[in-house]
mmCIF file of C-alpha atoms in Angstrom:
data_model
loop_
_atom_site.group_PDB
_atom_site.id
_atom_site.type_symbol
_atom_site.label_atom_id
_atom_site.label_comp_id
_atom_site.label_asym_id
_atom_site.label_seq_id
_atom_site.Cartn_x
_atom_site.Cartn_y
_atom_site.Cartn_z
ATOM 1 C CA UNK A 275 124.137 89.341 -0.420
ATOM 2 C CA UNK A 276 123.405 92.737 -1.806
ATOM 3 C CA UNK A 277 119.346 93.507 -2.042
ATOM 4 C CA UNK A 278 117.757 94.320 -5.426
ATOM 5 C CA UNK A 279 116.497 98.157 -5.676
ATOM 6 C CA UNK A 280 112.875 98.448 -5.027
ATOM 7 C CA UNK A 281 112.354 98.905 -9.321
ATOM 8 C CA UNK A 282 114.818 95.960 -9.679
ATOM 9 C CA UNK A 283 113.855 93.256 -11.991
ATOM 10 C CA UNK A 284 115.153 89.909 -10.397
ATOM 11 C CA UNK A 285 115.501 86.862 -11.499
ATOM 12 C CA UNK A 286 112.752 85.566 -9.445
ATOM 13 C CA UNK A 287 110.328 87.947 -11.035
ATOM 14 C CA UNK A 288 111.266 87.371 -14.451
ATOM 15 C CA UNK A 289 111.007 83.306 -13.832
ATOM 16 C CA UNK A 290 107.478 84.204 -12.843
ATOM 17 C CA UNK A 291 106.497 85.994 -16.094
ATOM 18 C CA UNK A 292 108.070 83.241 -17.808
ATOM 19 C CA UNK A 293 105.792 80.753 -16.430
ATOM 20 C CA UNK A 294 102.626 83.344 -17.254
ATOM 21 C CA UNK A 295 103.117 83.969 -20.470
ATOM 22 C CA UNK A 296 104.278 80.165 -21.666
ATOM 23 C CA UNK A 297 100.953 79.098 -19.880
ATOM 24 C CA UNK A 298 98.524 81.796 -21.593
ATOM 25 C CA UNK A 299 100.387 80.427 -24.585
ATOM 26 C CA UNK A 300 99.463 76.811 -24.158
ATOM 27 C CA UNK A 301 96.013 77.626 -23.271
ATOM 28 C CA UNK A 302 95.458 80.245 -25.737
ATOM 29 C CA UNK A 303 97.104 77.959 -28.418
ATOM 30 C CA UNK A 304 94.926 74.932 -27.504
ATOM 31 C CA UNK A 305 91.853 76.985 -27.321
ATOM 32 C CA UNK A 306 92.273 78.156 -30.717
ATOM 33 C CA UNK A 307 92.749 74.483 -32.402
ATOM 34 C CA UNK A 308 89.093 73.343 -30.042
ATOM 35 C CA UNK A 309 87.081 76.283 -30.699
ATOM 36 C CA UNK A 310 88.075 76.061 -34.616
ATOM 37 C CA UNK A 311 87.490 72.257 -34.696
ATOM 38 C CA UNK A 312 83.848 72.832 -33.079
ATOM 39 C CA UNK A 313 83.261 75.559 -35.603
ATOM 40 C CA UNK A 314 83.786 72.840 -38.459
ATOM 41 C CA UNK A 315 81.057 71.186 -36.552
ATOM 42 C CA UNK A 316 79.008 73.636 -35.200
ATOM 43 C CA UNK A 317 75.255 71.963 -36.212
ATOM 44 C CA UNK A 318 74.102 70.552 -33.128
ATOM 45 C CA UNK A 319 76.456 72.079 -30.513
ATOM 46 C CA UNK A 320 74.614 74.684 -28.300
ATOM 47 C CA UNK A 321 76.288 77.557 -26.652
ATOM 48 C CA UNK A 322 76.558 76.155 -23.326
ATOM 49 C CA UNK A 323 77.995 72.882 -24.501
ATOM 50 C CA UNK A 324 80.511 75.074 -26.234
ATOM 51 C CA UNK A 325 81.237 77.071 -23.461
ATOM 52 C CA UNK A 326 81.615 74.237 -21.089
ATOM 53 C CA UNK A 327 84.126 71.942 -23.853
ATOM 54 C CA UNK A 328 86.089 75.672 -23.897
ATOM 55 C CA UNK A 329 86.093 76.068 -19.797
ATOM 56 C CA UNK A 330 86.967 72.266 -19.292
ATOM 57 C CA UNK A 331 89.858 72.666 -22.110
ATOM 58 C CA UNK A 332 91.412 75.829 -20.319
ATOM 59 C CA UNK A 333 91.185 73.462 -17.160
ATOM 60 C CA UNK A 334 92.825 70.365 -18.660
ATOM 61 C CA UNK A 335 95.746 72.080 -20.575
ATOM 62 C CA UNK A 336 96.516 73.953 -17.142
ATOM 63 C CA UNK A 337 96.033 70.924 -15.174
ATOM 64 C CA UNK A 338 98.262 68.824 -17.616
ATOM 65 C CA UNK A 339 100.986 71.367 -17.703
ATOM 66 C CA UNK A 340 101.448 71.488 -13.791
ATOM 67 C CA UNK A 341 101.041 67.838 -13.565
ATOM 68 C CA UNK A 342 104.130 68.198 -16.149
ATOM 69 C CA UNK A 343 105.993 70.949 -13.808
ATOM 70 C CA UNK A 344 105.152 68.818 -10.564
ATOM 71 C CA UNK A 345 106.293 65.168 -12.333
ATOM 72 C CA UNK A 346 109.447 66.841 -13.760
ATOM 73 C CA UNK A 347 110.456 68.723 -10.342
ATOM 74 C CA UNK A 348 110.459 65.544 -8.596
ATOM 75 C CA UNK A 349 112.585 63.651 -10.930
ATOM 76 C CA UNK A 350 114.731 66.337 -11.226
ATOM 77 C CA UNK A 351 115.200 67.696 -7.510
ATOM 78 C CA UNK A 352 114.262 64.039 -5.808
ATOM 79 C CA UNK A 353 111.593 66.295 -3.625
ATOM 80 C CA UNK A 354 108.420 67.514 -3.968
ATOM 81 C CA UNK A 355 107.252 71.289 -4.761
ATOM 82 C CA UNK A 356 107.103 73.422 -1.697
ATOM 83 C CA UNK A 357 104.360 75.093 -1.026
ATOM 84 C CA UNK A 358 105.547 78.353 -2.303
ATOM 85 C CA UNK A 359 105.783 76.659 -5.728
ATOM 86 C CA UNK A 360 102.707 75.161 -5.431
ATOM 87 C CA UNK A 361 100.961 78.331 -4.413
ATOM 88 C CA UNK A 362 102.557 80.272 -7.434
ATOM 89 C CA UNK A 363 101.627 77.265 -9.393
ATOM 90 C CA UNK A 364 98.090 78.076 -8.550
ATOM 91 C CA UNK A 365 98.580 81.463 -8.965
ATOM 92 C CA UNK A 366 99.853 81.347 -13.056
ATOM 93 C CA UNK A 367 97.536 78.562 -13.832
ATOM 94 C CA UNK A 368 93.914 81.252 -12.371
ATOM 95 C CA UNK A 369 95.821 84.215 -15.091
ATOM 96 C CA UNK A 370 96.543 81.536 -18.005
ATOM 97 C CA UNK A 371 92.359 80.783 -17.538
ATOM 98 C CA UNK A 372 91.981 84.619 -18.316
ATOM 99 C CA UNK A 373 92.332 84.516 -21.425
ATOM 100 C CA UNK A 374 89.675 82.755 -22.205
ATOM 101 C CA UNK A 375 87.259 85.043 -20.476
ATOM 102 C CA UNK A 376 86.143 87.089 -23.507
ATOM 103 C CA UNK A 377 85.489 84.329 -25.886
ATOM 104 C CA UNK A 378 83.349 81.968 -23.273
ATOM 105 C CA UNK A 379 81.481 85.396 -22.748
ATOM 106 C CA UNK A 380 81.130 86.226 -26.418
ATOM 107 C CA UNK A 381 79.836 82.341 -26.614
ATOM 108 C CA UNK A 382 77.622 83.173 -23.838
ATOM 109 C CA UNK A 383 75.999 85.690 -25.848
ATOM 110 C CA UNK A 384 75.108 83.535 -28.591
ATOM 111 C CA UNK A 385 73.177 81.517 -25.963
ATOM 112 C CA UNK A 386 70.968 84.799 -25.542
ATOM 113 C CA UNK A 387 70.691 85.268 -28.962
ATOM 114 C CA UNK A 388 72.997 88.303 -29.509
ATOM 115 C CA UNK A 389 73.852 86.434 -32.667
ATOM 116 C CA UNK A 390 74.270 83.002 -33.795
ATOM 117 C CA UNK A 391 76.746 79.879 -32.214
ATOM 118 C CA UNK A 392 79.027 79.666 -35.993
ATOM 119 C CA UNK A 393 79.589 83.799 -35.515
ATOM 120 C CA UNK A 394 80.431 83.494 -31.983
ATOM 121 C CA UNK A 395 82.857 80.784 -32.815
ATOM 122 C CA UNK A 396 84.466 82.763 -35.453
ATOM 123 C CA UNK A 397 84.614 86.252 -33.241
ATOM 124 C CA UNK A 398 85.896 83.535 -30.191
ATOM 125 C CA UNK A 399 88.778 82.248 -32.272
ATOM 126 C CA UNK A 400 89.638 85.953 -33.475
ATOM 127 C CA UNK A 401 89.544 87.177 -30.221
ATOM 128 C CA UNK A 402 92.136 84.505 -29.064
ATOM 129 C CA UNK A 403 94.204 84.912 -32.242
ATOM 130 C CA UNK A 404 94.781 88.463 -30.511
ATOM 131 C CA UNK A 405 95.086 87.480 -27.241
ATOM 132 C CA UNK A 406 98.151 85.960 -28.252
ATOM 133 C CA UNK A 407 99.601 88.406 -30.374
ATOM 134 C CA UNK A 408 98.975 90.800 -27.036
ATOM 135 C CA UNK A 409 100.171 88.117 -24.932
ATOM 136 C CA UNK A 410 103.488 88.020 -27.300
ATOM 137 C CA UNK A 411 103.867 92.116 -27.316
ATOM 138 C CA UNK A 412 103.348 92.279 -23.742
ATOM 139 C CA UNK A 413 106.497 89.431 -23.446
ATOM 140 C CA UNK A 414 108.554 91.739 -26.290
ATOM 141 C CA UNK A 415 107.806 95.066 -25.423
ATOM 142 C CA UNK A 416 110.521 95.730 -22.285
ATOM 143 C CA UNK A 417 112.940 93.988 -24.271
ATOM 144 C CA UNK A 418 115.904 95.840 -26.172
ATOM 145 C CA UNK A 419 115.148 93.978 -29.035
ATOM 146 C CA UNK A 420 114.613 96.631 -32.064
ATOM 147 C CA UNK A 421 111.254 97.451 -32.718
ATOM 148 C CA UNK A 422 111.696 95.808 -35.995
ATOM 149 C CA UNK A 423 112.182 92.497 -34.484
ATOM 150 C CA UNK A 424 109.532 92.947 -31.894
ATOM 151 C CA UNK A 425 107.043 93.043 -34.471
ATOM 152 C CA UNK A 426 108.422 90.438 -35.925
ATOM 153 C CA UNK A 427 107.733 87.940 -32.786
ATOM 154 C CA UNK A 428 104.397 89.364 -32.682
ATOM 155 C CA UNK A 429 103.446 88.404 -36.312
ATOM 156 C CA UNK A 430 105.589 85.269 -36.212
ATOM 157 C CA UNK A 431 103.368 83.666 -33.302
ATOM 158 C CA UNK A 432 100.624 85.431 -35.169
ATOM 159 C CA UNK A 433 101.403 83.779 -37.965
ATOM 160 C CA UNK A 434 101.809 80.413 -36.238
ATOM 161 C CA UNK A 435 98.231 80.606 -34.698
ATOM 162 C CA UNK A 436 96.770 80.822 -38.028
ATOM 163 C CA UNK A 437 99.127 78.097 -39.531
ATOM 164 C CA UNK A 438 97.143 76.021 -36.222
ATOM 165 C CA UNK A 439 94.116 76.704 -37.902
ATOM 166 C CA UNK A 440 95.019 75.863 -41.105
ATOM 167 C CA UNK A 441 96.134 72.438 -39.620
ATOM 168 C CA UNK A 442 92.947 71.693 -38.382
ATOM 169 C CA UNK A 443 90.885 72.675 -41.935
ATOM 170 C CA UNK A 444 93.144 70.417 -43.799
ATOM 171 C CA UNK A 445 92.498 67.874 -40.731
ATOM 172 C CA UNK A 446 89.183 67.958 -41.000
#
């Protein structure tokens, strides 16, 4: 079996950043639809509340989505995940949580007064809005795709984020 060259992108590698981006995708997506519902109904909620209903929402849509990985390896395969897979498991789950860094910290700041809880939700959702369309380029940008259509992916998911939040207004 011939060895990849040390720049080599292998398979392997690209099934990893795969599984990174569709998780920052399902938690930045989910994030998005909480932190706009709360924002509907902001009166009463305190930042910390917030900031724990965001934290425990990054934590559930990672935990639900490698319960999903772990139930569907075992059907498939008839074995359970090594620990390699569990370990790289761990691994994408910890970087799909970073993107919710900024807005729990721009929440946190509303707890110390910087401004008030309805403008940190607002910045919080725009922040994730372009999280994803980052988390999009950074999947499009090594592609040979034209630039044309690059863009396009960018502002279609974009686009689809704010079509998530225009969901949830006509929802609630």
């Amino acid at each position: 079996m011939r060895r990849p060259s040390a720049g080599a992108v292998t398979p392997h590698m690209k099934g990893l950043a795969v599984e990174r981006l569709r998780e920052r995708i399902y938690v930045t997506f989910t994030s998005i639809a909480v932190l706009y519902t709360l924002s509907l109904h902001a009166e009463g909620l305190s930042p910390g509340s917030v900031a724990a209903t965001l934290a425990i929402t990054g934590i559930g849509t990672v935990l639900a989505t490698s319960a999903a990985e772990v139930i569907a390896h075992v059907f498939v395969y008839g074995e359970s995940l090594s620990r390699e897979h569990l370990g790289r498991m761990t691994k994408v789950a910890a970087g799909a949580l970073s993107a919710l860094v900024v807005p729990i910290l721009v929440i946190v700041l509303a707890g110390w007064d910087w401004w008030d809880l309805d403008t940190a939700l607002t910045v919080s959702v725009d922040v994730l809005v372009v999280t994803l369309a980052l988390i999009v380029w950074s999947g499009v940008r090594r592609t040979s795709a034209s630039p044309f259509r690059k863009v396009l992916a960018v502002l279609s998911l974009s686009v689809l984020a704010l079509v998530v939040i225009a969901l949830k207004s006509v929802a609630h």
